[in-house]
């Protein structure tokens, strides 16, 4: 799509107390909370569309959504030296609910230490005991309430609705390798093996849009605009006064009396900041953008979980590969889902998780395994025609840092994404250790009866250099970009927002999404993004009480 639009006339989109840019995981929560008071006029601008496609709601729909321009922004990284020169697809949800409409649906808070480390950076109010209440505020967990879970909130959390013998065997193999079984990944310490809780209700995906946005849209004070590409935030002096966006080839301006909140995610939020004149002054000048505030950290500090995907052929046991290859079994999957809301169509990509340490250098688990009863070359491709499971493993706390920046001042130009994977010696070492640990687990007795055979990277690869090269060939994003508008204390020269998520150098503008994370959380990032939306809404409302 071109950045050109018809004519120079700017249409008036009205005046609001709050404008939320982005209806993703954090933005949906934010829109719900800000509009709960009928006195607040709230506008939500979403560049994607409505979730009126069946595969946004059937859990296994991620197989059809990722890599499909109807559902995915189809971003791509720069070529990565650490991945042997490969550029990667970088999926992001192109729909209300954002990536929560196409993701793995895994509900994972991370580790208590993640948030306590944020607090130790001088970010008061962001420790584990501070943020836990925001996770709990909107949780609707299927289990009886306890200190770590509650029911009655908007966000449904349930266990998976099917089981696989191959996954049970992998869990037993992990136990034989010394990794304990635990009941819950969300207590603050996730070291061990368990089955992931998922954001589903009775076999249907429960995205942030379904949980928070759509129920609130019946409020007359909440307005949603889709296919709305935000060009920039407008400032009067240093105060955010309006947002300009392009929709259906026309240019619109929406005025704000209160605040603008960017919740467009770790890829889009820094791009909007830069187009608004907030960022590295030299970079902005190179693009012909007038500088509103020189904030050099904008777009820097990109962190992502890089997954390495070893694949093991197995025999004598069901996998999704073998089930899907049989036409009768495939038909029965549809019948089972239609009448019982059970079976493989309810599958998250991963059901079994294993959190462990790659070595005794780490005080807490630094690896996460997503064990999948399937295999494929890459998401968006078909399943392999042989029985197999994938032992995807990711370094939870990478030390490599990348960036996201605008390519040009054109609103519709895709940004430059450079995750800079495996750029540090520590990350390269962990990658090799993780492959060796995977082989150790798979080699345990409980899996022997299924005769696992290493298909990728291949058992013949043994040296550290061979395994590192294999990691570069096999690894791909697990879709967790964060950190590109990082939160920091007053003495942090690269911080973009303060502990109350206010953008440096201006007023009336906050970033409220995963891009504010100073360090990535030790697990899947969707639940932390919704927590940030919840806590951010609390801050906005308390700072603007009238």
PDB file of N, CA and C in Angstrom, residues 145-194:
ATOM      1  N   UNK A 145     -10.108 -20.405  43.192  1.00  0.00           N
ATOM      2  CA  UNK A 145      -9.224 -19.281  43.537  1.00  0.00           C
ATOM      3  C   UNK A 145      -8.251 -19.646  44.653  1.00  0.00           C
ATOM      4  N   UNK A 146      -7.040 -19.083  44.568  1.00  0.00           N
ATOM      5  CA  UNK A 146      -6.032 -19.229  45.614  1.00  0.00           C
ATOM      6  C   UNK A 146      -5.163 -17.980  45.603  1.00  0.00           C
ATOM      7  N   UNK A 147      -4.013 -18.011  46.270  1.00  0.00           N
ATOM      8  CA  UNK A 147      -3.176 -16.816  46.362  1.00  0.00           C
ATOM      9  C   UNK A 147      -2.637 -16.367  45.009  1.00  0.00           C
ATOM     10  N   UNK A 148      -2.565 -17.286  44.061  1.00  0.00           N
ATOM     11  CA  UNK A 148      -1.961 -16.971  42.767  1.00  0.00           C
ATOM     12  C   UNK A 148      -2.964 -16.883  41.630  1.00  0.00           C
ATOM     13  N   UNK A 149      -4.210 -17.241  41.865  1.00  0.00           N
ATOM     14  CA  UNK A 149      -5.209 -17.224  40.796  1.00  0.00           C
ATOM     15  C   UNK A 149      -6.559 -16.792  41.348  1.00  0.00           C
ATOM     16  N   UNK A 150      -7.352 -16.244  40.436  1.00  0.00           N
ATOM     17  CA  UNK A 150      -8.719 -15.872  40.810  1.00  0.00           C
ATOM     18  C   UNK A 150      -9.628 -16.141  39.628  1.00  0.00           C
ATOM     19  N   UNK A 151     -10.917 -16.144  39.902  1.00  0.00           N
ATOM     20  CA  UNK A 151     -11.914 -16.249  38.838  1.00  0.00           C
ATOM     21  C   UNK A 151     -12.757 -14.987  38.850  1.00  0.00           C
ATOM     22  N   UNK A 152     -13.494 -14.796  37.769  1.00  0.00           N
ATOM     23  CA  UNK A 152     -14.402 -13.664  37.698  1.00  0.00           C
ATOM     24  C   UNK A 152     -13.919 -12.492  36.888  1.00  0.00           C
ATOM     25  N   UNK A 153     -12.657 -12.488  36.456  1.00  0.00           N
ATOM     26  CA  UNK A 153     -12.167 -11.409  35.604  1.00  0.00           C
ATOM     27  C   UNK A 153     -12.553 -11.626  34.154  1.00  0.00           C
ATOM     28  N   UNK A 154     -12.032 -10.780  33.296  1.00  0.00           N
ATOM     29  CA  UNK A 154     -12.409 -10.849  31.876  1.00  0.00           C
ATOM     30  C   UNK A 154     -11.635 -11.900  31.088  1.00  0.00           C
ATOM     31  N   UNK A 155     -10.407 -12.219  31.500  1.00  0.00           N
ATOM     32  CA  UNK A 155      -9.514 -13.044  30.685  1.00  0.00           C
ATOM     33  C   UNK A 155      -9.595 -14.500  31.125  1.00  0.00           C
ATOM     34  N   UNK A 156     -10.146 -15.348  30.287  1.00  0.00           N
ATOM     35  CA  UNK A 156     -10.328 -16.752  30.618  1.00  0.00           C
ATOM     36  C   UNK A 156      -9.004 -17.505  30.502  1.00  0.00           C
ATOM     37  N   UNK A 157      -8.738 -18.355  31.490  1.00  0.00           N
ATOM     38  CA  UNK A 157      -7.536 -19.184  31.519  1.00  0.00           C
ATOM     39  C   UNK A 157      -7.955 -20.612  31.837  1.00  0.00           C
ATOM     40  N   UNK A 158      -7.607 -21.541  30.943  1.00  0.00           N
ATOM     41  CA  UNK A 158      -7.999 -22.944  31.111  1.00  0.00           C
ATOM     42  C   UNK A 158      -6.820 -23.854  30.771  1.00  0.00           C
ATOM     43  N   UNK A 159      -6.868 -25.121  31.222  1.00  0.00           N
ATOM     44  CA  UNK A 159      -5.874 -26.097  30.778  1.00  0.00           C
ATOM     45  C   UNK A 159      -6.191 -26.561  29.361  1.00  0.00           C
ATOM     46  N   UNK A 160      -5.241 -27.213  28.681  1.00  0.00           N
ATOM     47  CA  UNK A 160      -5.525 -27.732  27.328  1.00  0.00           C
ATOM     48  C   UNK A 160      -6.614 -28.794  27.370  1.00  0.00           C
ATOM     49  N   UNK A 161      -7.307 -28.975  26.242  1.00  0.00           N
ATOM     50  CA  UNK A 161      -8.468 -29.871  26.172  1.00  0.00           C
ATOM     51  C   UNK A 161      -8.153 -31.184  25.448  1.00  0.00           C
ATOM     52  N   UNK A 162      -6.884 -31.542  25.363  1.00  0.00           N
ATOM     53  CA  UNK A 162      -6.493 -32.837  24.787  1.00  0.00           C
ATOM     54  C   UNK A 162      -5.148 -33.225  25.348  1.00  0.00           C
ATOM     55  N   UNK A 163      -4.794 -34.484  25.209  1.00  0.00           N
ATOM     56  CA  UNK A 163      -3.497 -34.965  25.664  1.00  0.00           C
ATOM     57  C   UNK A 163      -2.898 -35.874  24.604  1.00  0.00           C
ATOM     58  N   UNK A 164      -1.576 -36.016  24.661  1.00  0.00           N
ATOM     59  CA  UNK A 164      -0.825 -36.832  23.723  1.00  0.00           C
ATOM     60  C   UNK A 164       0.136 -37.714  24.513  1.00  0.00           C
ATOM     61  N   UNK A 165       0.176 -38.992  24.181  1.00  0.00           N
ATOM     62  CA  UNK A 165       1.105 -39.905  24.841  1.00  0.00           C
ATOM     63  C   UNK A 165       2.554 -39.460  24.656  1.00  0.00           C
ATOM     64  N   UNK A 166       2.871 -38.913  23.484  1.00  0.00           N
ATOM     65  CA  UNK A 166       4.248 -38.515  23.227  1.00  0.00           C
ATOM     66  C   UNK A 166       4.664 -37.383  24.165  1.00  0.00           C
ATOM     67  N   UNK A 167       3.746 -36.482  24.494  1.00  0.00           N
ATOM     68  CA  UNK A 167       4.087 -35.390  25.402  1.00  0.00           C
ATOM     69  C   UNK A 167       4.243 -35.893  26.831  1.00  0.00           C
ATOM     70  N   UNK A 168       3.369 -36.819  27.231  1.00  0.00           N
ATOM     71  CA  UNK A 168       3.529 -37.419  28.559  1.00  0.00           C
ATOM     72  C   UNK A 168       4.897 -38.085  28.672  1.00  0.00           C
ATOM     73  N   UNK A 169       5.335 -38.753  27.595  1.00  0.00           N
ATOM     74  CA  UNK A 169       6.626 -39.441  27.618  1.00  0.00           C
ATOM     75  C   UNK A 169       7.786 -38.448  27.694  1.00  0.00           C
ATOM     76  N   UNK A 170       7.675 -37.310  27.000  1.00  0.00           N
ATOM     77  CA  UNK A 170       8.723 -36.296  27.080  1.00  0.00           C
ATOM     78  C   UNK A 170       8.802 -35.741  28.500  1.00  0.00           C
ATOM     79  N   UNK A 171       7.646 -35.562  29.124  1.00  0.00           N
ATOM     80  CA  UNK A 171       7.648 -35.057  30.510  1.00  0.00           C
ATOM     81  C   UNK A 171       8.327 -36.054  31.453  1.00  0.00           C
ATOM     82  N   UNK A 172       8.059 -37.335  31.243  1.00  0.00           N
ATOM     83  CA  UNK A 172       8.721 -38.357  32.051  1.00  0.00           C
ATOM     84  C   UNK A 172      10.228 -38.363  31.779  1.00  0.00           C
ATOM     85  N   UNK A 173      10.608 -38.160  30.525  1.00  0.00           N
ATOM     86  CA  UNK A 173      12.031 -38.109  30.188  1.00  0.00           C
ATOM     87  C   UNK A 173      12.702 -36.921  30.868  1.00  0.00           C
ATOM     88  N   UNK A 174      12.018 -35.781  30.909  1.00  0.00           N
ATOM     89  CA  UNK A 174      12.571 -34.612  31.602  1.00  0.00           C
ATOM     90  C   UNK A 174      12.762 -34.905  33.089  1.00  0.00           C
ATOM     91  N   UNK A 175      11.775 -35.604  33.678  1.00  0.00           N
ATOM     92  CA  UNK A 175      11.904 -35.975  35.086  1.00  0.00           C
ATOM     93  C   UNK A 175      13.104 -36.892  35.298  1.00  0.00           C
ATOM     94  N   UNK A 176      13.310 -37.838  34.377  1.00  0.00           N
ATOM     95  CA  UNK A 176      14.460 -38.734  34.474  1.00  0.00           C
ATOM     96  C   UNK A 176      15.774 -37.976  34.341  1.00  0.00           C
ATOM     97  N   UNK A 177      15.730 -36.813  33.662  1.00  0.00           N
ATOM     98  CA  UNK A 177      16.915 -35.973  33.511  1.00  0.00           C
ATOM     99  C   UNK A 177      17.085 -35.000  34.668  1.00  0.00           C
ATOM    100  N   UNK A 178      16.207 -35.093  35.670  1.00  0.00           N
ATOM    101  CA  UNK A 178      16.344 -34.267  36.861  1.00  0.00           C
ATOM    102  C   UNK A 178      15.506 -33.012  36.877  1.00  0.00           C
ATOM    103  N   UNK A 179      14.555 -32.879  35.954  1.00  0.00           N
ATOM    104  CA  UNK A 179      13.684 -31.684  35.909  1.00  0.00           C
ATOM    105  C   UNK A 179      12.348 -32.051  36.537  1.00  0.00           C
ATOM    106  N   UNK A 180      12.021 -31.440  37.640  1.00  0.00           N
ATOM    107  CA  UNK A 180      10.856 -31.829  38.426  1.00  0.00           C
ATOM    108  C   UNK A 180       9.553 -31.469  37.723  1.00  0.00           C
ATOM    109  N   UNK A 181       8.514 -32.196  38.080  1.00  0.00           N
ATOM    110  CA  UNK A 181       7.170 -31.850  37.623  1.00  0.00           C
ATOM    111  C   UNK A 181       6.573 -30.825  38.584  1.00  0.00           C
ATOM    112  N   UNK A 182       5.915 -29.824  38.041  1.00  0.00           N
ATOM    113  CA  UNK A 182       5.240 -28.830  38.874  1.00  0.00           C
ATOM    114  C   UNK A 182       3.809 -28.671  38.384  1.00  0.00           C
ATOM    115  N   UNK A 183       2.971 -28.069  39.224  1.00  0.00           N
ATOM    116  CA  UNK A 183       1.550 -27.935  38.895  1.00  0.00           C
ATOM    117  C   UNK A 183       1.229 -26.630  38.186  1.00  0.00           C
ATOM    118  N   UNK A 184       2.055 -25.593  38.367  1.00  0.00           N
ATOM    119  CA  UNK A 184       1.664 -24.259  37.916  1.00  0.00           C
ATOM    120  C   UNK A 184       2.903 -23.471  37.517  1.00  0.00           C
ATOM    121  N   UNK A 185       2.910 -22.949  36.299  1.00  0.00           N
ATOM    122  CA  UNK A 185       4.003 -22.114  35.826  1.00  0.00           C
ATOM    123  C   UNK A 185       3.895 -20.660  36.298  1.00  0.00           C
ATOM    124  N   UNK A 186       2.812 -20.283  36.953  1.00  0.00           N
ATOM    125  CA  UNK A 186       2.521 -18.865  37.181  1.00  0.00           C
ATOM    126  C   UNK A 186       2.551 -18.448  38.642  1.00  0.00           C
ATOM    127  N   UNK A 187       3.376 -19.120  39.429  1.00  0.00           N
ATOM    128  CA  UNK A 187       3.484 -18.806  40.853  1.00  0.00           C
ATOM    129  C   UNK A 187       4.654 -17.889  41.172  1.00  0.00           C
ATOM    130  N   UNK A 188       5.435 -17.510  40.161  1.00  0.00           N
ATOM    131  CA  UNK A 188       6.623 -16.704  40.364  1.00  0.00           C
ATOM    132  C   UNK A 188       7.897 -17.489  40.159  1.00  0.00           C
ATOM    133  N   UNK A 189       7.825 -18.821  40.266  1.00  0.00           N
ATOM    134  CA  UNK A 189       8.958 -19.704  39.991  1.00  0.00           C
ATOM    135  C   UNK A 189       8.466 -20.757  39.001  1.00  0.00           C
ATOM    136  N   UNK A 190       8.896 -20.672  37.741  1.00  0.00           N
ATOM    137  CA  UNK A 190       8.365 -21.588  36.727  1.00  0.00           C
ATOM    138  C   UNK A 190       9.326 -22.727  36.389  1.00  0.00           C
ATOM    139  N   UNK A 191      10.349 -22.962  37.209  1.00  0.00           N
ATOM    140  CA  UNK A 191      11.294 -24.032  36.897  1.00  0.00           C
ATOM    141  C   UNK A 191      10.627 -25.387  37.102  1.00  0.00           C
ATOM    142  N   UNK A 192      10.650 -26.222  36.067  1.00  0.00           N
ATOM    143  CA  UNK A 192      10.035 -27.532  36.099  1.00  0.00           C
ATOM    144  C   UNK A 192       9.263 -27.791  34.824  1.00  0.00           C
ATOM    145  N   UNK A 193       8.501 -28.893  34.796  1.00  0.00           N
ATOM    146  CA  UNK A 193       7.672 -29.219  33.631  1.00  0.00           C
ATOM    147  C   UNK A 193       6.202 -29.218  34.026  1.00  0.00           C
ATOM    148  N   UNK A 194       5.374 -28.798  33.098  1.00  0.00           N
ATOM    149  CA  UNK A 194       3.928 -28.808  33.315  1.00  0.00           C
ATOM    150  C   UNK A 194       3.256 -28.592  31.965  1.00  0.00           C
TER     151      UNK A 194
END
